[in-house]
Amino acid sequence: MKLVVPNDVLILIGEQVEQKADRWNLIFASHHFHDLFLPLVYRKVSIHHWQDANSFIHAILKRPALARAVHELDLTSWHARSVSDDECNQIQTSTSLRAWLEDVSCSTGESDQWAQGLGQGLADAWVALILPLLSQLRKLALAYTTNSPHLDRIMQRAVDCEKPFSAQSTFRHLRKVSLHHREYLDRSEHLDNVGGETQLSSTLLLPFFQLPSVRAITANAVVDPSSTTSSSEEPTDDKKPRFGFSSITDIDLRASSGNHGMETLVSSCADLKSFKYQHSDSHVLSNGYQPSAFYRSLTHSKKSLQILWLDHYGSHHPFTAAGLNQNHDEWFGSLADFTALQEVRVRLPNLLDIRYQNEPTTPLIECLPSSLETLYIEGCEERYLGMLVSQLQTVIKNRQARFPGLMRVDIEGAFHNVPSDDDDQVANSGSEVLEAVIKDKVYQAAEPLHIDCINAGLELHLHDRDLLHT
């Protein structure tokens, strides 16, 4: 008796096959398996260069069902690959590519310019041609360069529901977006931009905030969209922040510069739950880290924000384009009114106002929300450790009444001891010094807090970013 396994069961089994190579083996097992599992192979697509893109787009143009099978598209590993004259000619004379170019372009001139970009192997041209085809896309990871005219154009058309998006919203299922800036993805693409500033073009970032399905966005090298406007200029109506129009709930900005607290982005979110920001002074337009600006922009999310990371392992220079960098230790402000906040990761000088004294102007217990569960304090100088331990002890002693959900405290700082021969810390081999470790006196200073945490049922962790094992 022949046992017939239903297709639905076979598909469930195939979805448990994680390795792409194994999924490929499935489709070559039989004609039936080929037709059944080929869409599964296309569920997660990674494209590394123009040849991958060319093969992929021809496949999905020939079989539109495969385009509908794509849920995740990863372009973060894209690298330049040269295009021969014969290959360029094949691209530009391809009947299927030309037909699709006519569908997505608004003029013959645009179509010709786009075809020229394809023939040069430009990532911008290929990616912008692929995206409108993926109607079921859930997750997009994109490596891009500052000059991405085709992507800028296609994303704005998606927001405006213009051709080729007039019939349907291709991105109606898109939930997660990652935008990774690559300064020289292909030097031949950007010879006119050598020496220019590396930053994310807001024309590419902002459209994702206007797509109603998107919930989470990660990006790096973002310069505050309002930074290009002089502070003395009165913003026009079209440049003023719009409040609460975006469905995005999670923002993660890395190696970025938010001179105005990223207010254009943050205030657009109607229900922001997670905000993570890592500062970098490497951008030309950076005026230094200004925490109070983020306090102002995040005020709109006081009732919804659950996770706040401010300047996680950020990069601060003594001087910026504006001159001496004196603002990076400014106090953020009290978090007590952020009534939904559960996880906080912040630098000590931004958590407590200790710029000119050894004790904070406002005690820590008055700066924290009652909803807090995890507190991670970065950048604690050794001279402030005793003060911080005392402040945290007060918090823990009042935990039951004020912070019933608090379960973990982390303290990070430059706590390691630099071994030297003078300290007789020499390895058995002779001249090789022992590995650096957190100083004993740091552990001793934190011991009273450790005891209080044990008694209260809390976790306490000490970290040094130069010692990954601690």
Tab-separated table of C-alpha atoms in Angstrom, residues 71-388:
chain	number	residue	atom	x	y	z
A	71	HIS	CA	9.349	37.212	2.724
A	72	GLU	CA	12.908	38.338	3.526
A	73	LEU	CA	15.412	40.133	1.309
A	74	ASP	CA	19.015	40.612	2.474
A	75	LEU	CA	21.319	42.889	0.486
A	76	THR	CA	23.827	43.717	3.216
A	77	SER	CA	26.573	41.615	1.624
A	78	TRP	CA	26.357	43.275	-1.783
A	79	HIS	CA	29.753	43.862	-3.345
A	80	ALA	CA	30.780	45.354	-6.656
A	81	ARG	CA	31.438	43.058	-9.578
A	82	SER	CA	32.618	44.240	-12.981
A	83	VAL	CA	30.376	44.015	-16.026
A	84	SER	CA	31.880	43.056	-19.389
A	85	ASP	CA	30.765	44.721	-22.613
A	86	ASP	CA	28.931	41.558	-23.693
A	87	GLU	CA	27.163	41.286	-20.309
A	88	CYS	CA	26.195	44.949	-20.435
A	89	ASN	CA	24.735	44.485	-23.897
A	90	GLN	CA	22.757	41.419	-22.747
A	91	ILE	CA	21.319	43.363	-19.823
A	92	GLN	CA	20.290	46.370	-21.859
A	93	THR	CA	18.739	44.283	-24.651
A	94	SER	CA	16.890	41.864	-22.381
A	95	THR	CA	13.226	41.849	-23.449
A	96	SER	CA	11.872	41.022	-19.979
A	97	LEU	CA	14.016	43.657	-18.232
A	98	ARG	CA	13.059	46.303	-20.774
A	99	ALA	CA	9.377	45.493	-20.377
A	100	TRP	CA	9.580	45.782	-16.577
A	101	LEU	CA	11.592	49.020	-16.853
A	102	GLU	CA	8.798	50.511	-18.941
A	103	ASP	CA	6.283	49.453	-16.279
A	104	VAL	CA	8.174	51.121	-13.421
A	105	SER	CA	9.504	54.198	-15.257
A	106	CYS	CA	7.555	57.369	-15.925
A	107	SER	CA	9.439	58.363	-19.068
A	108	THR	CA	11.665	56.974	-21.789
A	109	GLY	CA	14.539	59.069	-20.473
A	110	GLU	CA	14.178	57.602	-16.998
A	111	SER	CA	13.986	54.080	-18.424
A	112	ASP	CA	17.161	54.626	-20.455
A	113	GLN	CA	19.006	56.063	-17.456
A	114	TRP	CA	17.895	53.134	-15.315
A	115	ALA	CA	19.045	50.637	-17.954
A	116	GLN	CA	22.415	52.359	-18.029
A	117	GLY	CA	22.752	51.890	-14.263
A	118	LEU	CA	21.865	48.216	-14.606
A	119	GLY	CA	24.521	47.835	-17.286
A	120	GLN	CA	27.099	49.292	-14.910
A	121	GLY	CA	26.163	46.801	-12.194
A	122	LEU	CA	25.026	49.521	-9.769
A	123	ALA	CA	23.335	48.187	-6.639
A	124	ASP	CA	20.971	51.150	-6.480
A	125	ALA	CA	19.558	50.450	-9.945
A	126	TRP	CA	19.145	46.698	-9.455
A	127	VAL	CA	17.593	46.889	-5.984
A	128	ALA	CA	15.134	49.610	-6.977
A	129	LEU	CA	14.022	47.429	-9.901
A	130	ILE	CA	13.469	44.373	-7.687
A	131	LEU	CA	11.573	45.884	-4.738
A	132	PRO	CA	8.266	46.668	-6.522
A	133	LEU	CA	7.945	42.991	-7.467
A	134	LEU	CA	7.980	41.661	-3.898
A	135	SER	CA	4.391	42.079	-2.776
A	136	GLN	CA	4.741	39.791	0.275
A	137	LEU	CA	8.014	41.183	1.658
A	138	ARG	CA	8.170	41.154	5.483
A	139	LYS	CA	11.794	41.986	6.226
A	140	LEU	CA	14.293	44.095	4.281
A	141	ALA	CA	18.022	44.467	5.042
A	142	LEU	CA	19.697	46.921	2.717
A	143	ALA	CA	23.277	48.117	2.284
A	144	TYR	CA	23.277	51.417	0.447
A	145	THR	CA	25.426	54.403	-0.414
A	146	THR	CA	24.725	58.107	-0.013
A	147	ASN	CA	23.980	58.542	-3.694
A	148	SER	CA	20.995	56.241	-4.375
A	149	PRO	CA	18.723	58.125	-6.812
A	150	HIS	CA	16.786	55.100	-8.052
A	151	LEU	CA	16.038	53.866	-4.529
A	152	ASP	CA	15.058	57.364	-3.422
A	153	ARG	CA	12.684	57.634	-6.374
A	154	ILE	CA	11.080	54.197	-5.996
A	155	MET	CA	10.531	54.607	-2.237
A	156	GLN	CA	8.890	58.000	-2.658
A	157	ARG	CA	6.597	56.556	-5.307
A	158	ALA	CA	5.659	53.772	-2.914
A	159	VAL	CA	4.621	56.338	-0.307
A	160	ASP	CA	2.711	58.415	-2.860
A	161	CYS	CA	1.085	55.303	-4.412
A	162	GLU	CA	2.388	56.305	-7.823
A	163	LYS	CA	3.477	54.073	-10.703
A	164	PRO	CA	4.313	51.181	-10.287
A	165	PHE	CA	2.474	51.199	-6.934
A	166	SER	CA	-0.816	52.700	-8.071
A	167	ALA	CA	-2.608	49.353	-8.321
A	168	GLN	CA	-1.455	47.922	-4.986
A	169	SER	CA	0.826	48.712	-2.079
A	170	THR	CA	3.795	46.404	-2.545
A	171	PHE	CA	5.073	47.065	0.974
A	172	ARG	CA	1.799	46.422	2.807
A	173	HIS	CA	3.353	43.430	4.658
A	174	LEU	CA	6.776	44.958	5.373
A	175	ARG	CA	7.493	44.921	9.129
A	176	LYS	CA	11.257	45.226	9.710
A	177	VAL	CA	13.747	47.404	7.830
A	178	SER	CA	17.532	47.587	8.287
A	179	LEU	CA	19.482	50.261	6.418
A	180	HIS	CA	23.256	49.881	6.543
A	181	HIS	CA	25.344	52.647	5.063
A	182	ARG	CA	28.442	51.627	3.162
A	183	GLU	CA	30.730	54.526	2.288
A	184	TYR	CA	32.271	52.970	-0.779
A	185	LEU	CA	30.130	50.049	-1.793
A	186	ASP	CA	31.494	50.551	-5.256
A	187	ARG	CA	33.992	53.343	-5.781
A	188	SER	CA	33.085	53.582	-9.458
A	189	GLU	CA	29.562	54.552	-8.431
A	190	HIS	CA	30.698	57.503	-6.379
A	191	LEU	CA	33.766	59.077	-7.903
A	192	ASP	CA	31.988	62.408	-7.677
A	193	ASN	CA	31.465	61.922	-3.949
A	194	VAL	CA	35.035	61.177	-2.813
A	195	GLY	CA	35.736	63.132	0.355
A	196	GLY	CA	32.043	63.730	0.921
A	197	GLU	CA	30.270	63.103	4.184
A	198	THR	CA	29.101	59.601	5.004
A	199	GLN	CA	25.545	59.807	6.237
A	200	LEU	CA	22.134	58.371	5.544
A	201	SER	CA	20.100	60.412	3.131
A	202	SER	CA	16.832	61.329	4.836
A	203	THR	CA	15.112	60.983	1.462
A	204	LEU	CA	15.718	57.225	1.765
A	205	LEU	CA	15.011	56.879	5.502
A	206	LEU	CA	11.850	58.959	5.878
A	207	PRO	CA	9.636	57.054	3.396
A	208	PHE	CA	9.865	53.937	5.573
A	209	PHE	CA	8.341	55.946	8.425
A	210	GLN	CA	5.364	56.646	6.180
A	211	LEU	CA	4.648	53.030	5.273
A	212	PRO	CA	1.743	51.927	7.520
A	213	SER	CA	2.936	48.330	7.891
A	214	VAL	CA	6.506	49.000	9.125
A	215	ARG	CA	7.039	48.475	12.853
A	216	ALA	CA	10.835	48.384	13.374
A	217	ILE	CA	13.680	50.248	11.688
A	218	THR	CA	17.432	49.970	12.213
A	219	ALA	CA	19.856	52.346	10.520
A	220	ASN	CA	23.411	53.589	10.889
A	221	ALA	CA	25.225	56.823	10.040
A	222	VAL	CA	22.020	58.839	10.403
A	223	VAL	CA	22.466	62.580	10.704
A	224	ASP	CA	19.470	64.346	12.229
A	225	PRO	CA	17.224	65.380	9.301
A	226	SER	CA	16.772	68.831	10.869
A	227	SER	CA	20.537	69.378	11.317
A	228	THR	CA	20.892	70.888	7.867
A	229	THR	CA	18.707	73.824	8.913
A	230	SER	CA	20.336	76.667	10.797
A	231	SER	CA	19.049	76.973	14.355
A	232	SER	CA	18.387	80.680	13.699
A	233	GLU	CA	16.029	79.870	10.827
A	234	GLU	CA	12.335	79.503	11.534
A	235	PRO	CA	11.259	76.139	10.105
A	236	THR	CA	8.608	76.271	7.420
A	237	ASP	CA	5.362	74.319	7.768
A	238	ASP	CA	6.661	71.473	5.615
A	239	LYS	CA	9.807	71.138	7.749
A	240	LYS	CA	8.111	71.212	11.146
A	241	PRO	CA	7.852	67.793	12.828
A	242	ARG	CA	4.616	65.939	12.164
A	243	PHE	CA	3.318	64.124	15.220
A	244	GLY	CA	2.023	60.582	15.439
A	245	PHE	CA	1.569	59.633	11.789
A	246	SER	CA	3.965	56.645	11.772
A	247	SER	CA	3.215	53.086	12.908
A	248	ILE	CA	6.881	52.399	13.776
A	249	THR	CA	7.312	51.211	17.368
A	250	ASP	CA	11.050	50.369	17.432
A	251	ILE	CA	13.900	52.673	16.346
A	252	ASP	CA	17.574	51.660	16.504
A	253	LEU	CA	20.061	54.294	15.259
A	254	ARG	CA	23.753	53.419	15.337
A	255	ALA	CA	26.864	55.580	14.886
A	256	SER	CA	24.579	58.547	14.300
A	257	SER	CA	24.359	62.225	15.179
A	258	GLY	CA	21.126	63.655	16.556
A	259	ASN	CA	21.791	67.327	17.174
A	260	HIS	CA	18.062	67.937	17.617
A	261	GLY	CA	17.175	64.655	19.316
A	262	MET	CA	16.037	63.069	16.044
A	263	GLU	CA	12.739	64.838	16.654
A	264	THR	CA	11.605	64.511	13.047
A	265	LEU	CA	11.787	60.719	13.416
A	266	VAL	CA	10.840	60.219	17.064
A	267	SER	CA	7.850	62.545	17.156
A	268	SER	CA	6.400	60.936	14.036
A	269	CYS	CA	5.784	57.670	15.926
A	270	ALA	CA	2.329	57.342	17.417
A	271	ASP	CA	3.243	54.486	19.773
A	272	LEU	CA	7.027	54.333	20.190
A	273	LYS	CA	8.020	51.420	22.449
A	274	SER	CA	11.785	51.084	21.944
A	275	PHE	CA	14.371	53.760	21.163
A	276	LYS	CA	18.068	52.921	20.888
A	277	TYR	CA	20.618	55.547	19.921
A	278	GLN	CA	24.399	55.363	19.596
A	279	HIS	CA	26.133	58.691	19.094
A	280	SER	CA	29.103	59.381	16.826
A	281	ASP	CA	30.990	62.672	16.468
A	282	SER	CA	32.557	61.487	13.210
A	283	HIS	CA	29.901	63.197	11.072
A	284	VAL	CA	30.666	66.602	9.613
A	285	LEU	CA	27.398	68.064	10.864
A	286	SER	CA	27.788	66.735	14.416
A	287	ASN	CA	27.698	69.348	17.180
A	288	GLY	CA	28.347	66.858	19.951
A	289	TYR	CA	25.981	64.663	21.921
A	290	GLN	CA	23.090	66.664	23.408
A	291	PRO	CA	20.948	64.443	25.657
A	292	SER	CA	18.492	67.197	26.583
A	293	ALA	CA	17.443	67.369	22.935
A	294	PHE	CA	16.446	63.703	23.130
A	295	TYR	CA	14.506	64.370	26.304
A	296	ARG	CA	12.458	66.982	24.452
A	297	SER	CA	11.783	64.731	21.470
A	298	LEU	CA	10.966	61.652	23.586
A	299	THR	CA	8.505	63.610	25.725
A	300	HIS	CA	5.818	62.642	23.221
A	301	SER	CA	6.434	58.960	24.076
A	302	LYS	CA	6.434	59.132	27.878
A	303	LYS	CA	3.407	56.881	28.195
A	304	SER	CA	4.460	54.235	25.647
A	305	LEU	CA	8.277	53.918	25.729
A	306	GLN	CA	9.415	50.624	27.271
A	307	ILE	CA	13.092	50.403	26.224
A	308	LEU	CA	15.540	53.309	26.147
A	309	TRP	CA	19.195	52.994	25.162
A	310	LEU	CA	20.973	56.337	24.989
A	311	ASP	CA	24.451	56.412	23.490
A	312	HIS	CA	25.370	52.742	23.923
A	313	TYR	CA	29.188	52.722	23.540
A	314	GLY	CA	29.100	55.959	21.566
A	315	SER	CA	32.018	57.830	20.023
A	316	HIS	CA	32.842	61.296	21.361
A	317	HIS	CA	35.601	63.590	20.080
A	318	PRO	CA	37.148	66.482	22.057
A	319	PHE	CA	36.376	68.791	19.144
A	320	THR	CA	33.530	68.858	16.604
A	321	ALA	CA	32.772	71.117	13.654
A	322	ALA	CA	31.128	73.515	16.106
A	323	GLY	CA	34.319	73.769	18.170
A	324	LEU	CA	35.168	72.470	21.634
A	325	ASN	CA	32.829	69.597	22.506
A	326	GLN	CA	31.490	70.600	25.919
A	327	ASN	CA	27.954	69.250	25.820
A	328	HIS	CA	28.419	65.481	25.677
A	329	ASP	CA	28.135	65.126	29.469
A	330	GLU	CA	24.875	67.038	29.748
A	331	TRP	CA	22.104	65.646	31.955
A	332	PHE	CA	19.263	63.960	30.083
A	333	GLY	CA	16.660	64.779	32.716
A	334	SER	CA	14.490	62.750	35.067
A	335	LEU	CA	12.948	59.541	33.707
A	336	ALA	CA	10.352	59.369	36.464
A	337	ASP	CA	7.512	60.456	34.156
A	338	PHE	CA	8.234	57.705	31.611
A	339	THR	CA	5.608	55.480	33.175
A	340	ALA	CA	5.995	52.445	30.860
A	341	LEU	CA	9.799	52.308	30.868
A	342	GLN	CA	11.173	48.876	31.767
A	343	GLU	CA	14.754	48.838	30.431
A	344	VAL	CA	17.208	51.746	30.579
A	345	ARG	CA	20.761	51.829	29.244
A	346	VAL	CA	22.423	55.199	29.706
A	347	ARG	CA	25.766	56.835	30.508
A	348	LEU	CA	26.233	57.945	34.108
A	349	PRO	CA	26.754	61.670	33.296
A	350	ASN	CA	23.470	61.609	31.364
A	351	LEU	CA	21.585	59.727	34.076
A	352	LEU	CA	22.672	61.981	36.937
A	353	ASP	CA	23.572	65.667	36.835
A	354	ILE	CA	27.135	65.526	38.215
A	355	ARG	CA	28.900	67.968	35.899
A	356	TYR	CA	30.315	70.232	38.573
A	357	GLN	CA	30.008	68.311	41.831
A	358	ASN	CA	30.531	64.906	43.381
A	359	GLU	CA	26.855	64.444	44.290
A	360	PRO	CA	23.969	64.715	41.816
A	361	THR	CA	21.621	67.691	41.987
A	362	THR	CA	18.687	65.256	41.793
A	363	PRO	CA	19.004	61.888	43.623
A	364	LEU	CA	18.855	58.759	41.506
A	365	ILE	CA	15.729	57.548	43.282
A	366	GLU	CA	13.912	60.624	41.942
A	367	CYS	CA	15.173	60.060	38.374
A	368	LEU	CA	13.889	56.537	37.778
A	369	PRO	CA	10.379	55.360	36.802
A	370	SER	CA	8.516	52.933	39.058
A	371	SER	CA	8.066	50.548	36.107
A	372	LEU	CA	11.836	49.922	35.776
A	373	GLU	CA	13.062	46.314	35.533
A	374	THR	CA	16.636	46.614	34.175
A	375	LEU	CA	19.116	49.466	34.679
A	376	TYR	CA	22.419	49.477	32.773
A	377	ILE	CA	24.723	52.399	33.621
A	378	GLU	CA	27.635	53.016	31.245
A	379	GLY	CA	30.670	55.263	31.470
A	380	CYS	CA	31.086	55.282	35.237
A	381	GLU	CA	34.465	56.766	36.134
A	382	GLU	CA	36.159	55.120	39.086
A	383	ARG	CA	36.022	58.356	41.095
A	384	TYR	CA	32.214	58.320	40.894
A	385	LEU	CA	31.762	54.651	41.783
A	386	GLY	CA	31.349	55.247	45.514
A	387	MET	CA	28.684	57.897	44.877
A	388	LEU	CA	26.855	55.629	42.433
